[in-house]
Tab-separated table of C-alpha atoms and ligand atoms in Angstrom:
chain	number	residue	atom	x	y	z
A	5	MET	CA	-25.794	9.800	50.993
A	6	SER	CA	-28.678	12.145	51.675
A	7	PRO	CA	-30.033	14.202	48.774
A	8	SER	CA	-28.439	17.358	50.191
A	9	GLN	CA	-24.977	15.753	50.018
A	10	SER	CA	-25.483	14.392	46.534
A	11	PRO	CA	-23.280	15.886	43.838
A	12	LEU	CA	-26.507	16.268	41.887
A	13	ALA	CA	-27.995	18.631	44.479
A	14	ALA	CA	-26.827	21.786	42.718
A	15	TYR	CA	-28.037	20.562	39.311
A	16	PRO	CA	-31.112	18.439	39.973
A	17	ALA	CA	-32.120	18.433	36.314
A	18	LEU	CA	-28.857	16.994	35.045
A	19	ARG	CA	-29.525	13.299	34.888
A	20	LEU	CA	-28.017	12.309	31.541
A	21	ARG	CA	-28.987	8.715	32.240
A	22	ARG	CA	-32.672	9.570	31.915
A	23	PRO	CA	-32.919	9.084	28.136
A	24	ARG	CA	-30.682	5.990	28.350
A	25	GLN	CA	-33.158	4.020	30.429
A	26	ALA	CA	-35.043	2.300	27.622
A	27	ALA	CA	-34.238	1.051	24.151
A	28	TRP	CA	-36.930	3.249	22.638
A	29	SER	CA	-35.579	6.447	24.216
A	30	ARG	CA	-31.993	5.553	23.301
A	31	ARG	CA	-33.184	5.086	19.732
A	32	LEU	CA	-35.027	8.379	19.879
A	33	VAL	CA	-32.021	10.493	20.916
A	34	ARG	CA	-29.321	8.623	18.962
A	35	GLU	CA	-27.237	11.165	17.028
A	36	SER	CA	-25.838	8.879	14.335
A	37	SER	CA	-27.464	6.075	12.426
A	38	LEU	CA	-26.129	3.055	10.600
A	39	THR	CA	-27.924	1.479	7.655
A	40	PRO	CA	-26.857	-0.647	4.670
A	41	ASN	CA	-26.853	2.639	2.681
A	42	ASP	CA	-23.610	3.450	4.475
A	43	PHE	CA	-21.628	0.530	3.067
A	44	ILE	CA	-19.373	0.005	0.103
A	45	TRP	CA	-18.642	-3.709	0.068
A	46	SER	CA	-14.936	-4.370	-0.334
A	47	MET	CA	-14.489	-7.499	-2.451
A	48	VAL	CA	-11.565	-9.430	-3.926
A	49	VAL	CA	-12.058	-11.057	-7.317
A	50	HIS	CA	-9.833	-13.734	-8.835
A	51	GLU	CA	-9.254	-15.153	-12.290
A	52	GLY	CA	-10.239	-18.736	-11.444
A	53	ASP	CA	-13.515	-20.440	-10.600
A	54	GLY	CA	-15.563	-20.410	-7.448
A	55	ARG	CA	-14.703	-18.973	-4.065
A	56	VAL	CA	-11.305	-19.221	-2.358
A	57	PRO	CA	-10.847	-18.308	1.322
A	58	VAL	CA	-8.296	-15.682	2.355
A	59	ALA	CA	-6.361	-17.205	5.278
A	60	ALA	CA	-5.496	-13.905	6.969
A	61	MET	CA	-9.122	-12.726	6.734
A	62	PRO	CA	-11.304	-15.586	7.991
A	63	GLY	CA	-14.772	-15.175	6.498
A	64	VAL	CA	-13.541	-13.326	3.404
A	65	GLU	CA	-13.284	-15.170	0.101
A	66	ARG	CA	-11.917	-14.278	-3.297
A	67	LEU	CA	-14.733	-14.507	-5.825
A	68	SER	CA	-14.718	-15.559	-9.466
A	69	VAL	CA	-16.373	-13.217	-11.978
A	70	LYS	CA	-19.487	-15.396	-11.829
A	71	GLU	CA	-19.579	-15.325	-8.024
A	72	ALA	CA	-18.992	-11.553	-8.051
A	73	ALA	CA	-22.062	-11.148	-10.242
A	74	LYS	CA	-24.057	-13.238	-7.753
A	75	ALA	CA	-22.684	-11.101	-4.924
A	76	ALA	CA	-23.828	-7.967	-6.737
A	77	ARG	CA	-27.372	-9.361	-6.772
A	78	GLU	CA	-26.994	-10.156	-3.071
A	79	ALA	CA	-25.851	-6.568	-2.405
A	80	GLN	CA	-28.917	-5.314	-4.220
A	81	LYS	CA	-31.141	-7.473	-2.009
A	82	LEU	CA	-29.354	-6.288	1.124
A	83	GLY	CA	-29.640	-2.614	0.165
A	84	ILE	CA	-25.876	-2.103	-0.127
A	85	PRO	CA	-25.393	0.690	-2.696
A	86	ALA	CA	-21.953	-0.122	-4.079
A	87	ILE	CA	-19.164	-2.685	-4.307
A	88	ALA	CA	-15.431	-1.967	-4.571
A	89	ILE	CA	-13.471	-4.673	-6.371
A	90	PHE	CA	-9.790	-5.592	-6.050
A	91	PRO	CA	-8.081	-8.221	-8.213
A	92	GLN	CA	-5.851	-11.171	-7.462
A	93	ILE	CA	-3.746	-11.627	-10.592
A	94	ASP	CA	-1.772	-14.709	-11.675
A	95	GLY	CA	1.956	-14.091	-11.220
A	96	ALA	CA	2.529	-14.953	-14.895
A	97	ARG	CA	0.681	-11.783	-15.921
A	98	LYS	CA	2.689	-9.464	-13.647
A	99	ASP	CA	5.613	-7.364	-14.854
A	100	PRO	CA	7.607	-4.352	-13.589
A	101	LEU	CA	5.216	-1.878	-15.290
A	102	GLY	CA	1.979	-3.639	-14.354
A	103	ARG	CA	0.943	-3.650	-18.040
A	104	HIS	CA	-1.975	-6.025	-17.510
A	105	ALA	CA	-3.656	-3.320	-15.369
A	106	ALA	CA	-4.995	-1.671	-18.550
A	107	ASP	CA	-5.969	-4.897	-20.358
A	108	PRO	CA	-9.649	-4.641	-21.380
A	109	ASN	CA	-9.902	-8.451	-21.112
A	110	GLY	CA	-8.666	-8.591	-17.530
A	111	VAL	CA	-10.603	-9.904	-14.552
A	112	ILE	CA	-11.570	-6.399	-13.375
A	113	PRO	CA	-13.343	-5.216	-16.554
A	114	ASN	CA	-14.932	-8.677	-16.862
A	115	ALA	CA	-16.198	-8.478	-13.291
A	116	VAL	CA	-17.493	-4.924	-13.801
A	117	LYS	CA	-19.525	-5.997	-16.840
A	118	ALA	CA	-20.862	-9.142	-15.171
A	119	MET	CA	-21.819	-7.267	-12.010
A	120	LYS	CA	-23.533	-4.420	-13.862
A	121	ASP	CA	-25.421	-6.960	-15.999
A	122	ALA	CA	-26.519	-8.921	-12.916
A	123	ALA	CA	-27.407	-5.914	-10.775
A	124	PRO	CA	-27.672	-2.703	-12.823
A	125	ASP	CA	-28.626	-0.644	-9.786
A	126	ILE	CA	-25.453	-1.439	-7.850
A	127	GLY	CA	-22.541	0.990	-8.136
A	128	VAL	CA	-19.198	-0.575	-8.975
A	129	MET	CA	-15.978	1.047	-7.852
A	130	CYS	CA	-12.531	0.084	-9.150
A	131	ASP	CA	-9.136	0.620	-7.600
A	132	VAL	CA	-6.887	2.583	-9.914
A	133	ALA	CA	-3.524	1.206	-8.821
A	134	LEU	CA	-0.763	-0.934	-10.233
A	135	ASP	CA	0.208	-3.015	-7.204
A	136	PRO	CA	-1.920	-6.093	-8.020
A	137	PHE	CA	-0.251	-6.131	-11.460
A	138	THR	CA	3.425	-5.331	-10.725
A	139	ASP	CA	5.890	-8.128	-9.992
A	140	HIS	CA	7.513	-5.965	-7.282
A	141	GLY	CA	4.253	-5.120	-5.482
A	142	HIS	CA	4.664	-1.345	-5.631
A	143	ASP	CA	2.003	1.057	-6.897
A	144	GLY	CA	4.338	2.729	-9.330
A	145	VAL	CA	6.916	2.403	-12.045
A	146	ILE	CA	10.380	2.026	-10.482
A	147	GLU	CA	13.660	3.404	-11.823
A	148	ASP	CA	16.928	3.221	-9.873
A	149	GLY	CA	15.013	2.364	-6.710
A	150	ARG	CA	12.666	5.363	-7.016
A	151	ILE	CA	8.941	5.385	-7.722
A	152	LEU	CA	8.418	7.627	-10.770
A	153	ASN	CA	5.454	9.974	-10.419
A	154	GLU	CA	4.674	11.009	-14.019
A	155	ALA	CA	5.451	7.638	-15.618
A	156	THR	CA	3.126	6.011	-13.079
A	157	ILE	CA	0.333	8.490	-13.823
A	158	GLU	CA	0.499	7.611	-17.529
A	159	ARG	CA	-0.166	3.982	-16.673
A	160	LEU	CA	-2.917	4.884	-14.187
A	161	VAL	CA	-4.729	6.974	-16.800
A	162	GLU	CA	-4.721	4.031	-19.231
A	163	GLN	CA	-6.016	1.767	-16.472
A	164	GLY	CA	-8.710	4.197	-15.311
A	165	LEU	CA	-9.975	4.879	-18.836
A	166	MET	CA	-10.208	1.165	-19.507
A	167	GLN	CA	-12.201	0.676	-16.279
A	168	ALA	CA	-14.552	3.555	-17.132
A	169	ARG	CA	-15.110	2.174	-20.646
A	170	ALA	CA	-15.967	-1.204	-19.100
A	171	GLY	CA	-18.750	0.478	-17.139
A	172	CYS	CA	-17.111	1.207	-13.794
A	173	ASP	CA	-19.096	3.918	-11.995
A	174	ILE	CA	-16.455	5.173	-9.570
A	175	LEU	CA	-12.713	5.293	-10.190
A	176	ALA	CA	-10.816	5.152	-6.925
A	177	PRO	CA	-7.131	5.993	-7.374
A	178	SER	CA	-5.274	4.505	-4.411
A	179	ASP	CA	-1.687	5.072	-5.518
A	180	MET	CA	-0.916	8.469	-3.903
A	181	MET	CA	1.026	9.871	-6.883
A	182	ASP	CA	0.820	13.684	-7.069
A	183	GLY	CA	-1.549	14.923	-9.757
A	184	ARG	CA	-3.245	11.645	-10.644
A	185	VAL	CA	-6.772	12.852	-9.941
A	186	GLY	CA	-6.390	15.792	-12.326
A	187	ALA	CA	-4.849	13.567	-14.998
A	188	LEU	CA	-7.686	11.051	-14.699
A	189	ARG	CA	-10.357	13.756	-14.753
A	190	THR	CA	-8.846	15.449	-17.823
A	191	ALA	CA	-8.616	12.135	-19.670
A	192	LEU	CA	-12.210	11.201	-18.791
A	193	GLU	CA	-13.514	14.562	-19.996
A	194	ALA	CA	-11.510	14.279	-23.225
A	195	GLU	CA	-13.180	10.918	-23.935
A	196	GLY	CA	-16.656	12.210	-23.122
A	197	LEU	CA	-16.800	10.015	-20.020
A	198	ILE	CA	-18.199	12.931	-18.076
A	199	ASP	CA	-20.357	10.889	-15.691
A	200	THR	CA	-17.633	8.697	-14.235
A	201	MET	CA	-17.132	9.575	-10.578
A	202	ILE	CA	-13.785	9.758	-8.836
A	203	MET	CA	-13.397	8.856	-5.178
A	204	SER	CA	-9.802	9.623	-4.374
A	205	TYR	CA	-7.851	7.845	-1.711
A	206	ALA	CA	-6.894	11.373	-0.677
A	207	ALA	CA	-5.361	10.804	2.726
A	208	LYS	CA	-3.881	7.353	2.491
A	209	TYR	CA	-1.266	6.462	5.045
A	210	ALA	CA	1.718	4.103	4.764
A	211	SER	CA	0.143	1.581	7.114
A	212	ALA	CA	0.850	-1.827	8.610
A	213	PHE	CA	-2.897	-2.441	8.594
A	214	TYR	CA	-2.854	-3.350	4.869
A	215	GLY	CA	-0.973	-6.570	5.730
A	216	PRO	CA	-3.715	-9.152	5.067
A	217	TYR	CA	-4.613	-7.437	1.768
A	218	ARG	CA	-1.216	-8.477	0.380
A	219	GLU	CA	-2.188	-12.122	0.887
A	220	ALA	CA	-5.704	-11.475	-0.419
A	221	ILE	CA	-4.462	-10.114	-3.759
A	222	GLY	CA	-1.253	-12.168	-3.758
A	223	SER	CA	1.038	-9.167	-4.048
A	224	ALA	CA	4.805	-9.481	-3.810
A	225	ARG	CA	6.739	-8.845	-0.629
A	226	LEU	CA	8.013	-5.282	-1.044
A	227	GLY	CA	11.720	-5.011	-1.657
A	228	ALA	CA	12.063	-8.688	-2.517
A	229	ALA	CA	12.048	-8.414	-6.316
A	230	ALA	CA	15.324	-6.501	-6.737
A	231	PRO	CA	18.127	-5.361	-4.421
A	232	ASN	CA	17.514	-1.599	-4.518
A	233	GLN	CA	13.727	-1.525	-4.444
A	234	PRO	CA	12.033	0.139	-1.477
A	235	GLY	CA	10.782	-2.184	1.260
A	236	ASP	CA	7.770	-0.009	2.024
A	237	LYS	CA	5.495	2.621	0.462
A	238	ALA	CA	6.643	5.517	2.630
A	239	THR	CA	7.830	7.681	-0.303
A	240	TYR	CA	4.321	7.940	-1.704
A	241	GLN	CA	1.807	7.110	1.028
A	242	MET	CA	1.448	9.503	3.972
A	243	ASP	CA	3.417	9.431	7.190
A	244	PRO	CA	1.215	8.270	10.110
A	245	GLY	CA	2.417	11.225	12.177
A	246	ASN	CA	0.808	13.807	9.896
A	247	SER	CA	-2.589	15.474	10.055
A	248	ASP	CA	-2.348	18.968	8.472
A	249	GLU	CA	-0.874	17.317	5.414
A	250	ALA	CA	-4.066	15.290	5.003
A	251	LEU	CA	-6.004	18.529	4.550
A	252	ARG	CA	-3.604	19.617	1.797
A	253	GLU	CA	-4.017	16.257	0.066
A	254	VAL	CA	-7.807	16.531	0.202
A	255	ALA	CA	-7.792	20.153	-1.015
A	256	LEU	CA	-5.659	19.200	-4.014
A	257	ASP	CA	-7.764	16.186	-4.967
A	258	LEU	CA	-10.960	18.237	-4.797
A	259	ALA	CA	-9.396	20.993	-6.914
A	260	GLU	CA	-8.301	18.358	-9.425
A	261	GLY	CA	-11.827	17.002	-9.805
A	262	ALA	CA	-12.529	14.375	-7.138
A	263	ASP	CA	-16.236	13.977	-6.344
A	264	MET	CA	-15.640	12.201	-3.033
A	265	VAL	CA	-12.630	11.694	-0.836
A	266	MET	CA	-11.420	8.888	1.364
A	267	VAL	CA	-9.295	8.470	4.448
A	268	LYS	CA	-7.452	5.179	4.864
A	269	PRO	CA	-7.032	3.189	7.131
A	270	GLY	CA	-10.235	3.726	9.062
A	271	LEU	CA	-10.574	3.406	12.831
A	272	PRO	CA	-6.990	4.453	13.713
A	273	TYR	CA	-7.476	7.605	11.596
A	274	LEU	CA	-10.908	8.874	12.656
A	275	ASP	CA	-9.297	12.122	13.838
A	276	ILE	CA	-8.359	12.739	10.206
A	277	VAL	CA	-11.887	11.930	9.047
A	278	ARG	CA	-13.263	14.462	11.487
A	279	ARG	CA	-10.901	17.222	10.357
A	280	VAL	CA	-11.618	16.541	6.684
A	281	VAL	CA	-15.382	16.578	7.234
A	282	GLU	CA	-15.307	19.778	9.247
A	283	THR	CA	-12.943	21.542	6.868
A	284	PHE	CA	-14.431	20.616	3.502
A	285	ARG	CA	-18.012	19.419	4.027
A	286	VAL	CA	-17.744	17.059	1.065
A	287	PRO	CA	-18.735	13.375	0.935
A	288	THR	CA	-15.980	11.746	2.970
A	289	PHE	CA	-15.460	8.014	3.225
A	290	ALA	CA	-13.133	5.827	5.229
A	291	PHE	CA	-11.746	2.400	4.436
A	292	GLN	CA	-11.977	-0.176	7.195
A	293	VAL	CA	-8.983	-2.036	5.806
A	294	SER	CA	-7.946	-5.679	5.784
A	295	GLY	CA	-5.969	-5.446	9.044
A	296	GLU	CA	-8.914	-3.887	10.844
A	297	TYR	CA	-11.105	-6.725	9.579
A	298	ALA	CA	-8.490	-9.287	10.654
A	299	MET	CA	-8.219	-7.860	14.171
A	300	ILE	CA	-11.949	-8.096	14.781
A	301	ALA	CA	-12.180	-11.507	13.098
A	302	ALA	CA	-9.279	-12.911	15.147
A	303	ALA	CA	-10.466	-11.580	18.497
A	304	THR	CA	-14.015	-12.757	17.927
A	305	ALA	CA	-12.830	-16.190	16.715
A	306	ASN	CA	-11.076	-16.533	20.080
A	307	GLY	CA	-14.201	-15.563	21.926
A	308	TRP	CA	-12.563	-12.378	23.221
A	309	LEU	CA	-15.110	-10.057	21.607
A	310	ASP	CA	-18.767	-10.404	20.686
A	311	ARG	CA	-18.555	-10.333	16.896
A	312	ASP	CA	-21.969	-8.888	16.090
A	313	ARG	CA	-21.583	-6.041	18.539
A	314	ALA	CA	-17.949	-5.314	17.638
A	315	VAL	CA	-18.744	-5.187	13.918
A	316	LEU	CA	-21.661	-2.788	14.292
A	317	GLU	CA	-19.911	-0.610	16.873
A	318	SER	CA	-16.841	-0.259	14.658
A	319	LEU	CA	-19.036	0.793	11.742
A	320	MET	CA	-21.099	3.218	13.802
A	321	ALA	CA	-17.828	4.901	14.853
A	322	PHE	CA	-17.269	5.933	11.233
A	323	LYS	CA	-20.704	7.517	11.068
A	324	ARG	CA	-20.190	9.314	14.369
A	325	ALA	CA	-16.910	10.736	13.035
A	326	GLY	CA	-18.826	12.189	10.087
A	327	CYS	CA	-18.305	9.668	7.280
A	328	ALA	CA	-20.809	9.545	4.441
A	329	GLY	CA	-20.012	5.839	4.240
A	330	VAL	CA	-17.489	3.092	4.903
A	331	ILE	CA	-15.647	0.748	2.573
A	332	THR	CA	-15.755	-2.517	4.515
A	333	TYR	CA	-15.333	-6.268	4.179
A	334	PHE	CA	-18.123	-6.604	6.764
A	335	ALA	CA	-20.758	-5.040	4.472
A	336	PRO	CA	-23.019	-8.078	3.830
A	337	GLU	CA	-22.679	-9.376	7.396
A	338	ALA	CA	-23.436	-5.937	8.872
A	339	ALA	CA	-26.364	-5.383	6.492
A	340	ARG	CA	-27.864	-8.689	7.712
A	341	LEU	CA	-27.296	-7.711	11.339
A	342	LEU	CA	-29.164	-4.495	10.630
A	343	GLY	CA	-32.101	-6.567	9.489
A	344	ALA	CA	-31.742	-6.091	5.739
B	424	PBG	C1	-3.491	-0.641	-3.502
B	424	PBG	C2	-4.386	-0.802	-2.348
B	424	PBG	C3	-4.082	-1.268	-1.062
B	424	PBG	C4	-5.303	-1.379	-0.408
B	424	PBG	C5	-6.296	-0.976	-1.279
B	424	PBG	N1	-5.721	-0.608	-2.472
B	424	PBG	C6	-2.792	-1.651	-0.461
B	424	PBG	C7	-1.701	-0.676	-0.355
B	424	PBG	O1	-1.839	0.491	-0.675
B	424	PBG	O2	-0.599	-1.063	0.070
B	424	PBG	C8	-5.481	-1.901	0.983
B	424	PBG	C9	-6.815	-2.495	1.253
B	424	PBG	C10	-6.897	-3.227	2.542
B	424	PBG	O3	-5.911	-3.385	3.293
B	424	PBG	O4	-8.002	-3.705	2.835
B	424	PBG	N2	-2.915	0.538	-3.763
């Protein structure tokens, strides 16, 4: 093709490949950046000793309190600002109300204290939710097959206050009851715990991508505990077909006192992230959940994807969408890849 026939003839200056030609110029014009500052390390803690692998999440292990404290020091070295902890609880301590959730001697408050002692400059975030502690696996108190909103909030407030007293920096309610952020904020203020942050799981969808998490925390198969209990979380978590509703959820949580909001799951819901960021301009996070981890881990274990590149690309996507940060099981691995 002669230059006169080239589609570029009319616009000779428009060669978008020009800045792509070298690594240095790609670096120079890159719009988004990824650093360890962007990560909240998602971590499962257990009541026993040592480290126990999670089968559905190859590469992820449940950590004892002692190991979690070591991991907090590792996070500090890697430049990861915060760790989110989730508990695996012995079945003997579970009941229909999830009473152990508010026990100040539980594995979560013990891990918080050990981690803050080991690495005082690392932020610790706790899930405010009953599902690791209920024998039916739901996030709420159940009566006649229904998840009770107000009765659940009472239990969540007890749990959240206990976590804050133990030294948790960020409470992250993940239950999706209406009004729980306001109830938590009011209770914190009343106790003088005015510095405790709240990151609400504001737009949390009823998702299949939480599958491996159930194994990780050993939670019951939904609907198995009693004949009329719901087999999914669709009456409290959001419908995957909805987007406007996510904005209402975020608006409410901010009005009720959330400092930061979260969208969950992550990659399949980046359109929601983008709308939330553009609408509210508040620190917005996304959770790259267990199923997203498992997909990348499985494909890379089979040699179908290049793990290092897939991990970093998936995390960069969150930044490009506008996230302030990402809750991810890949945090330490990605921080090392970034040269931390
Ligand atoms: C509990 C909770 C869940 C996750 C975090 N907190 C599961 C659920 O809501 O069903 C999922 C985390 C993951 O899949 O990595 N409310």
